[in-house]
Each structure stands twice: as structure tokens, then as C-alpha cells.
XYZ file of C-alpha atoms in Angstrom:
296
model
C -37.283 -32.122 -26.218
C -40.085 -30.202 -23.876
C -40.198 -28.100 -26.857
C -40.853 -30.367 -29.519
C -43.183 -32.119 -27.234
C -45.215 -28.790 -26.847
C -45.528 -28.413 -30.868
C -46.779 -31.513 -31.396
C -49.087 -30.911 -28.771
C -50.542 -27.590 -29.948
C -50.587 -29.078 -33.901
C -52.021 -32.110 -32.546
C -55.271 -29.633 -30.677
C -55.744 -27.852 -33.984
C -55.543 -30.209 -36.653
C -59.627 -30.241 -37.295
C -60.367 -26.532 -35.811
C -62.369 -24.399 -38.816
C -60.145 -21.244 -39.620
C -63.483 -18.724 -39.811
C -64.406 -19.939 -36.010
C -61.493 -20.115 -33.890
C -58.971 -18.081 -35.790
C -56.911 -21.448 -36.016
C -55.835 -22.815 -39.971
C -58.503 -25.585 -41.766
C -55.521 -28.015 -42.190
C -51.749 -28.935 -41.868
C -49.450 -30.536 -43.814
C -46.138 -30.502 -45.495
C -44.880 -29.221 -49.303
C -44.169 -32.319 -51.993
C -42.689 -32.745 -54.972
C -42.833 -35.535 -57.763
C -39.391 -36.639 -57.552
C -37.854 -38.929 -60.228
C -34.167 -40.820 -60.082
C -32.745 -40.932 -63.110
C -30.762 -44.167 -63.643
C -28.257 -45.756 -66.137
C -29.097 -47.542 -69.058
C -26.022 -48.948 -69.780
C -22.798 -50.469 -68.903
C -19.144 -48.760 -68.186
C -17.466 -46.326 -67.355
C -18.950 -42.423 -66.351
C -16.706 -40.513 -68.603
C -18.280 -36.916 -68.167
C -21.134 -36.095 -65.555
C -21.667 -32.188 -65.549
C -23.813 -31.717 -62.553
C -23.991 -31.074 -58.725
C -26.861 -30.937 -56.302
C -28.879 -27.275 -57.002
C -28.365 -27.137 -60.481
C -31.534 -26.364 -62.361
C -31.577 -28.609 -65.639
C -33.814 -28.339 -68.843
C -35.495 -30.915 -70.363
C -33.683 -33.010 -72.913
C -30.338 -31.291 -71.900
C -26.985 -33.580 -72.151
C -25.491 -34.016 -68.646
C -22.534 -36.737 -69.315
C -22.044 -39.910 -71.069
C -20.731 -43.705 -70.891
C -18.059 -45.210 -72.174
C -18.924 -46.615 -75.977
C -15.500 -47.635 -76.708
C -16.417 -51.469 -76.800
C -19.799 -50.588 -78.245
C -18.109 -48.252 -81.015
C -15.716 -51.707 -81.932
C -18.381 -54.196 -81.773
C -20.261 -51.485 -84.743
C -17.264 -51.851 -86.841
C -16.896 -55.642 -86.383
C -19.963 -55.906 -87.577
C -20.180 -53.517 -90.165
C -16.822 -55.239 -91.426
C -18.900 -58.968 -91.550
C -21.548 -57.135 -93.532
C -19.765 -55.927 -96.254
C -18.027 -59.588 -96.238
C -21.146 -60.992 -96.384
C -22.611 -58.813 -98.903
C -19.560 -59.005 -101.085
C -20.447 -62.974 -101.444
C -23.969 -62.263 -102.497
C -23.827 -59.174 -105.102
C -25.885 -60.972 -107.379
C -29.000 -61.883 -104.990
C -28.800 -58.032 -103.154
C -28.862 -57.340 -106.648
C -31.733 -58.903 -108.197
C -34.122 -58.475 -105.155
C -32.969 -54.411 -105.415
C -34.456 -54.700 -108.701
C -37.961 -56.499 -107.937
C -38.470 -53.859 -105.440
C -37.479 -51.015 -107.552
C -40.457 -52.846 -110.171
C -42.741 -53.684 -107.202
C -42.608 -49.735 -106.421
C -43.015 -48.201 -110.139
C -46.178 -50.986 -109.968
C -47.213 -49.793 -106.983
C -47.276 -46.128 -107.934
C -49.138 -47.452 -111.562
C -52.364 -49.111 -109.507
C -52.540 -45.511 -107.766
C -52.389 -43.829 -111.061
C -55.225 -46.353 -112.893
C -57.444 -46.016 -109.406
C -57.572 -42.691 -109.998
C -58.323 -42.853 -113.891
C -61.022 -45.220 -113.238
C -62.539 -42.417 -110.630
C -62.732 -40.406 -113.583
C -64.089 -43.122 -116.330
C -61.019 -42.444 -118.352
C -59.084 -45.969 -117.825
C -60.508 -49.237 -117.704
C -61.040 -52.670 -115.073
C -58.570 -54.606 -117.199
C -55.713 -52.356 -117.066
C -55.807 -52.304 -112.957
C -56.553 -55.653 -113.069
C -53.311 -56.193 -115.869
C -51.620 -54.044 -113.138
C -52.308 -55.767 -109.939
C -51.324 -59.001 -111.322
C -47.878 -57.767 -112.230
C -47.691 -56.452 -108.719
C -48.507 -60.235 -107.312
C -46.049 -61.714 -109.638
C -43.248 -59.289 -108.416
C -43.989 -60.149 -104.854
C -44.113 -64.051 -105.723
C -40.578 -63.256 -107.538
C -39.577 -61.404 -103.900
C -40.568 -64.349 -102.394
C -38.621 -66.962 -104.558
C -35.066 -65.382 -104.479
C -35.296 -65.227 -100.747
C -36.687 -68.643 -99.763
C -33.539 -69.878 -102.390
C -30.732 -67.416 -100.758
C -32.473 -67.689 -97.277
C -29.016 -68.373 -95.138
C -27.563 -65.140 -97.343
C -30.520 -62.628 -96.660
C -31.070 -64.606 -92.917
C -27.600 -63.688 -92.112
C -27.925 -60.141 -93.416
C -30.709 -59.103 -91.301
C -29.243 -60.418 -88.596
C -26.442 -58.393 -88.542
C -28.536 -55.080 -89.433
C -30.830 -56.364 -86.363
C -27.306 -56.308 -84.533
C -26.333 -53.112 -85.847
C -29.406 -51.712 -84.559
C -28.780 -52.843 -81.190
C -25.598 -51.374 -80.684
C -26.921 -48.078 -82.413
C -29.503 -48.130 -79.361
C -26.436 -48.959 -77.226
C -24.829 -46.323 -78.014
C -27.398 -43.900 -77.796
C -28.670 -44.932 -74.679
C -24.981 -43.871 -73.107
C -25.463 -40.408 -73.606
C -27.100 -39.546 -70.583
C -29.942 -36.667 -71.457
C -32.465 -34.796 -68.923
C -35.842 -36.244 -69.171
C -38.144 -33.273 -67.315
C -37.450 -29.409 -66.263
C -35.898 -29.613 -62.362
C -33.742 -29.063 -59.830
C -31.027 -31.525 -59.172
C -32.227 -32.739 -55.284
C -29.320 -35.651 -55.534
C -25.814 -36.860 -56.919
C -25.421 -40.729 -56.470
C -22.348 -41.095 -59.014
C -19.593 -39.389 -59.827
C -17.086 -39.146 -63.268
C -14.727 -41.754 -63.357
C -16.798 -44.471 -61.562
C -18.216 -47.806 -63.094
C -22.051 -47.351 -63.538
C -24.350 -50.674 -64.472
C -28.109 -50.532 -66.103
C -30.353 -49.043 -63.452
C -28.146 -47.849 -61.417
C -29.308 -44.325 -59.712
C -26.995 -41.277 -61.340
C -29.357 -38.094 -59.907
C -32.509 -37.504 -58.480
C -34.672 -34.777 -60.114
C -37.954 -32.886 -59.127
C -39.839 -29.831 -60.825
C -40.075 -27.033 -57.468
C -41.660 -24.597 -60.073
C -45.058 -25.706 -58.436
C -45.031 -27.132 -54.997
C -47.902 -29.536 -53.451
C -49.215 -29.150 -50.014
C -50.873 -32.530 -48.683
C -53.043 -31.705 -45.950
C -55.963 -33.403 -44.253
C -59.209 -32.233 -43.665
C -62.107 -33.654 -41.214
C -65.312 -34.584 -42.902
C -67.583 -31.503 -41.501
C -64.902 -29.317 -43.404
C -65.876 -31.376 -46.960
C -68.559 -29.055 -48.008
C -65.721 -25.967 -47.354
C -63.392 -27.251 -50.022
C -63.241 -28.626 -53.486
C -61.161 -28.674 -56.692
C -60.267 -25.484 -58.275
C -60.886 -23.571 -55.033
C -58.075 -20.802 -54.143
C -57.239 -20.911 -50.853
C -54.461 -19.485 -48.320
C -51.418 -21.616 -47.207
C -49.029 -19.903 -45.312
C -45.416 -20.717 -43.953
C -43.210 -19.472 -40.733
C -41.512 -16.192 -41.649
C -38.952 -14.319 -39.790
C -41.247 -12.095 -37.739
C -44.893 -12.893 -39.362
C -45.974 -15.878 -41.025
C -45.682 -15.802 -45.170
C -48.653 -16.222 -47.201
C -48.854 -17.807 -50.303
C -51.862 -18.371 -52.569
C -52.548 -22.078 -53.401
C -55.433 -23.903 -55.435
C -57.054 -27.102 -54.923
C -55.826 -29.693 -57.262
C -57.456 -32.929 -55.550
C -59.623 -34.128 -53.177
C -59.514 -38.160 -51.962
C -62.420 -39.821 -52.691
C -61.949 -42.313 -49.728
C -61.432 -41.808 -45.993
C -58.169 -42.556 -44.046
C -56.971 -42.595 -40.759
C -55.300 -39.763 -39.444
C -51.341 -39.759 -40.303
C -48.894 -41.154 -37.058
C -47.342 -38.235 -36.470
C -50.819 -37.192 -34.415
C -49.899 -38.163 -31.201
C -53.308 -38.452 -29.100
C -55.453 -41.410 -29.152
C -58.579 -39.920 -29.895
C -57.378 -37.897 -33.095
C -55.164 -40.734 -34.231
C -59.005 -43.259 -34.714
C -60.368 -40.307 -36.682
C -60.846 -40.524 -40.267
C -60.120 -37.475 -42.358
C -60.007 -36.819 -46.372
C -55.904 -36.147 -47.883
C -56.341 -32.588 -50.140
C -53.148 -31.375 -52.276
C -52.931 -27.735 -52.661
C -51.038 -26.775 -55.551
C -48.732 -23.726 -54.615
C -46.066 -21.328 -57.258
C -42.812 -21.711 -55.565
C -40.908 -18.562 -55.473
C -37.816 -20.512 -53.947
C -38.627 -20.444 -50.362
C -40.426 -23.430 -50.274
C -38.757 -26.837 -50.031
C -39.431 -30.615 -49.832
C -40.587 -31.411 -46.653
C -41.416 -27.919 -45.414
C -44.518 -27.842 -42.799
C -47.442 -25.263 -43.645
C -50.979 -24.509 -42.687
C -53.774 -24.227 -44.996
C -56.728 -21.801 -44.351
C -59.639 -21.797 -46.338
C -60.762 -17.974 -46.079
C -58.124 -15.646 -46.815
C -58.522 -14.221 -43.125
C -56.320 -13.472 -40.860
């Protein structure tokens, strides 16, 4: 305890020192990552879930599914009262297949005539002839639907349906959104999963982010796109690691809790993120120092 007290202390005494005049680092902070959970989006049962806590995953890679039995049966339900459906109304799938078959052949005729006209070598009436037979197919579109309304109602509701289960069903395959490392497991094969429930939590450690805090005097010393020196405890010496300013606040805060004396804890100071290549020693969490020159 005397010994954590004592680190504090000394962090706390060199939080707003300048690196080039006391040979103490510009800043302190610790290494974050963007971390995302990755939830459910449907209902049942977790029949595969190949993953454990470490593994490094690539984007859009399949890492288990749901259940889909009682989505797979509801499909074929439904597909079954389509083709019931349908089979009462041949004749009115039929015609309207027809009008739109004519309504497309029309269609590609105006295009043709537009472009003859371009060229002087067709004339106002035959577009004109043209666009009227288009109106009169869409009119004829219009009639056989409004009279067979509860047929073709009844028809798009099921492909609505249909499409709803396809999304279903799609949705229980449970793919990798973003390159990462696996950080945590909150579900395991076998269990009963609901929509939103957490399955893993995921963050890229490619690139790490050092949030540190800087005193205004040391404002002018820093900004965006700047390299600068973080380094970490080593073994024997500390590690250095070269990071680059990736954002500056715009607004002052107070300085974070975890100062401990009064005076520094009223102080305002300015939160900088130092983006840093992770070469796998760094992890979430981690405490570092940043120094603006590169000297020792």
C-alpha cells in the first residue's frame, strides 16, 4: 500500500513537468482501444460458436450460427400457401405477366424513338403514338389489380413474409463485422441466446491510442500530425515506441480523479490521443508516458 501510495505521489508531481526542462515526460496516460460487443440478432439456440478469448478474427469471417429450424418451417409454410394461392389465380398472375412484358417492349420503343428524334430520322407522333400505349398499359396494370386486389394483396403479403424470414435467417449466421482480437466470450454453444444479447467483445490492437493530458503552457508544443515519443516500463530500461498525434480537445477539462492532490485535481488541462503501432506488447489499459522530444 506505501508503495502504491508513493507512485501516485511521484505521477501526481510530474503530470505538467515539460520533458526538454526537467528530464521528466510532457504527459501520462493509459493505451485504448475502440472496443465493440457484438450481440445477437436473433432468437434460439447457439448451435456452433468457434471462438475463445485471443483469437484474432477477420472481417466478415463466420464464427457460429442460430438455430433456423423454426425459421426454415415457417419458409416452407409459406412457400406452400403461395403456390396455393397462386394456383387459384393463374389467370390474373397471368394476364398482369403479360401487360408488363408489353409495358417493357414499350418502354424500350420510347428509348429507341428518343433517340431517332435526336437524329431527325423519326417523328413527334410516333413517340407520342408510343407513350400513349405505354399509359394505356399502365391504366390496364392498374385495372386487373384494383379487380383481383384480395388475390395480388394476399400475394405480396406472403412474399413480404418470405422476405422476413429470408432476413431471419440470415441474420442467424453470426459473421465478424471489423479486423480484431477477441477481448471477451459472453456465450457459449449450446446456450439459448435472445436479440441483443452480448456473444463477444471485439477491438482492433493493430493501432493502439494513448489518452494523455497536457497543461495549457504545453499547447503550443503539440498538435495533430506531430510524431512524438511514448514509452512503456521494460524489464531493465523503459521501451520506446514512436506515436503520432491524432487529436487534440478543443475544450478544457478538469484534471482526471485519479490525481490525488488538491491543487492539481482544480487544474484544467487539454485530453491528446497519440496513435501508437502495436507490436503486441501493448494492451488495454496499459499506463505510458508521452514525451514530446525524442530525448532521453
Amino acid at each position: 500500500m506505501k508503495n502504491y501510495i508513493l507512485a501516485v505521489s511521484i505521477i501526481t508531481t510530474t503530470l505538467f513537468s515539460c520533458g526538454k526542462d526537467n528530464g521528466k515526460a510532457d504527459g501520462y496516460g493509459n493505451f485504448e482501444a475502440t472496443e465493440i460487443t457484438i450481440s445477437a440478432e436473433n432468437n434460439g439456440k447457439l448451435i456452433q460458436f468457434t471462438i475463445d478469448e485471443g483469437d484474432k478474427l477477420k472481417k466478415d469471417q463466420f464464427v457460429g450460427f442460430i438455430d433456423t429450424v423454426q425459421l426454415a418451417l415457417k419458409r416452407e409454410q409459406l412457400v406452400v400457401s403461395k403456390s396455393v394461392v397462386s394456383s387459384k389465380s393463374k389467370g390474373v398472375l397471368s394476364q398482369i405477366s403479360v401487360l408488363k412484358s408489353k409495358l417493357k417492349t414499350a418502354k424500350i420503343n420510347k428509348v429507341r424513338i428518343e433517340n431517332l428524334l435526336k437524329e431527325n430520322a423519326g417523328t413527334q407522333k410516333q413517340l407520342d403514338d408510343v407513350s400513349g400505349e405505354i399509359d394505356i398499359i399502365k391504366s390496364q396494370i392498374r385495372s386487373v389489380e384494383i379487380q383481383n386486389a384480395p388475390v395480388v394483396n394476399e400475394l405480396k403479403n406472403i412474399d413480404v413474409q418470405l422476405k422476413q424470414i429470408d432476413d431471419q435467417i440470415k441474420k442467424s449466421k453470426i459473421i465478424n463485422p471489423v479486423n480484431g482480437t477477441v477481448l471477451t466470450k459472453y456465450a457459449e454453444p449450446n446456450e439459448i441466446t435472445a436479440f441483443g444479447k452480448p456473444l463477444y467483445k471485439i477491438a482492433d490492437l493493430s493501432t493502439m491510442e494513448l489518452r494523455v493530458y497536457v497543461s495549457e503552457t504545453q499547447l503550443s508544443d503539440i498538435k495533430i500530425g506531430q510524431e512524438v515519443s511514448v514509452k512503456i516500463d521494460g524489464e531493465d530500461i523503459m521501451k520506446t515506441y514512436k506515436g503520432v498525434v491524432s487529436w487534440i480537445a478543443s475544450e478544457a477539462e478538469f484534471t482526471p480523479k485519479i490525481i490525488q492532490t488538491k491543487e492539481e485535481r482544480v487544474a484544467l488541462v487539454y485530453a491528446a490521443k497519440i496513435n501508437v503501432v502495436n507490436d503486441g506488447s501493448l494492451k488495454i489499459g496499459m499506463p505510458a508516458e508521452m514525451w514530446i522530444t525524442t530525448a532521453e
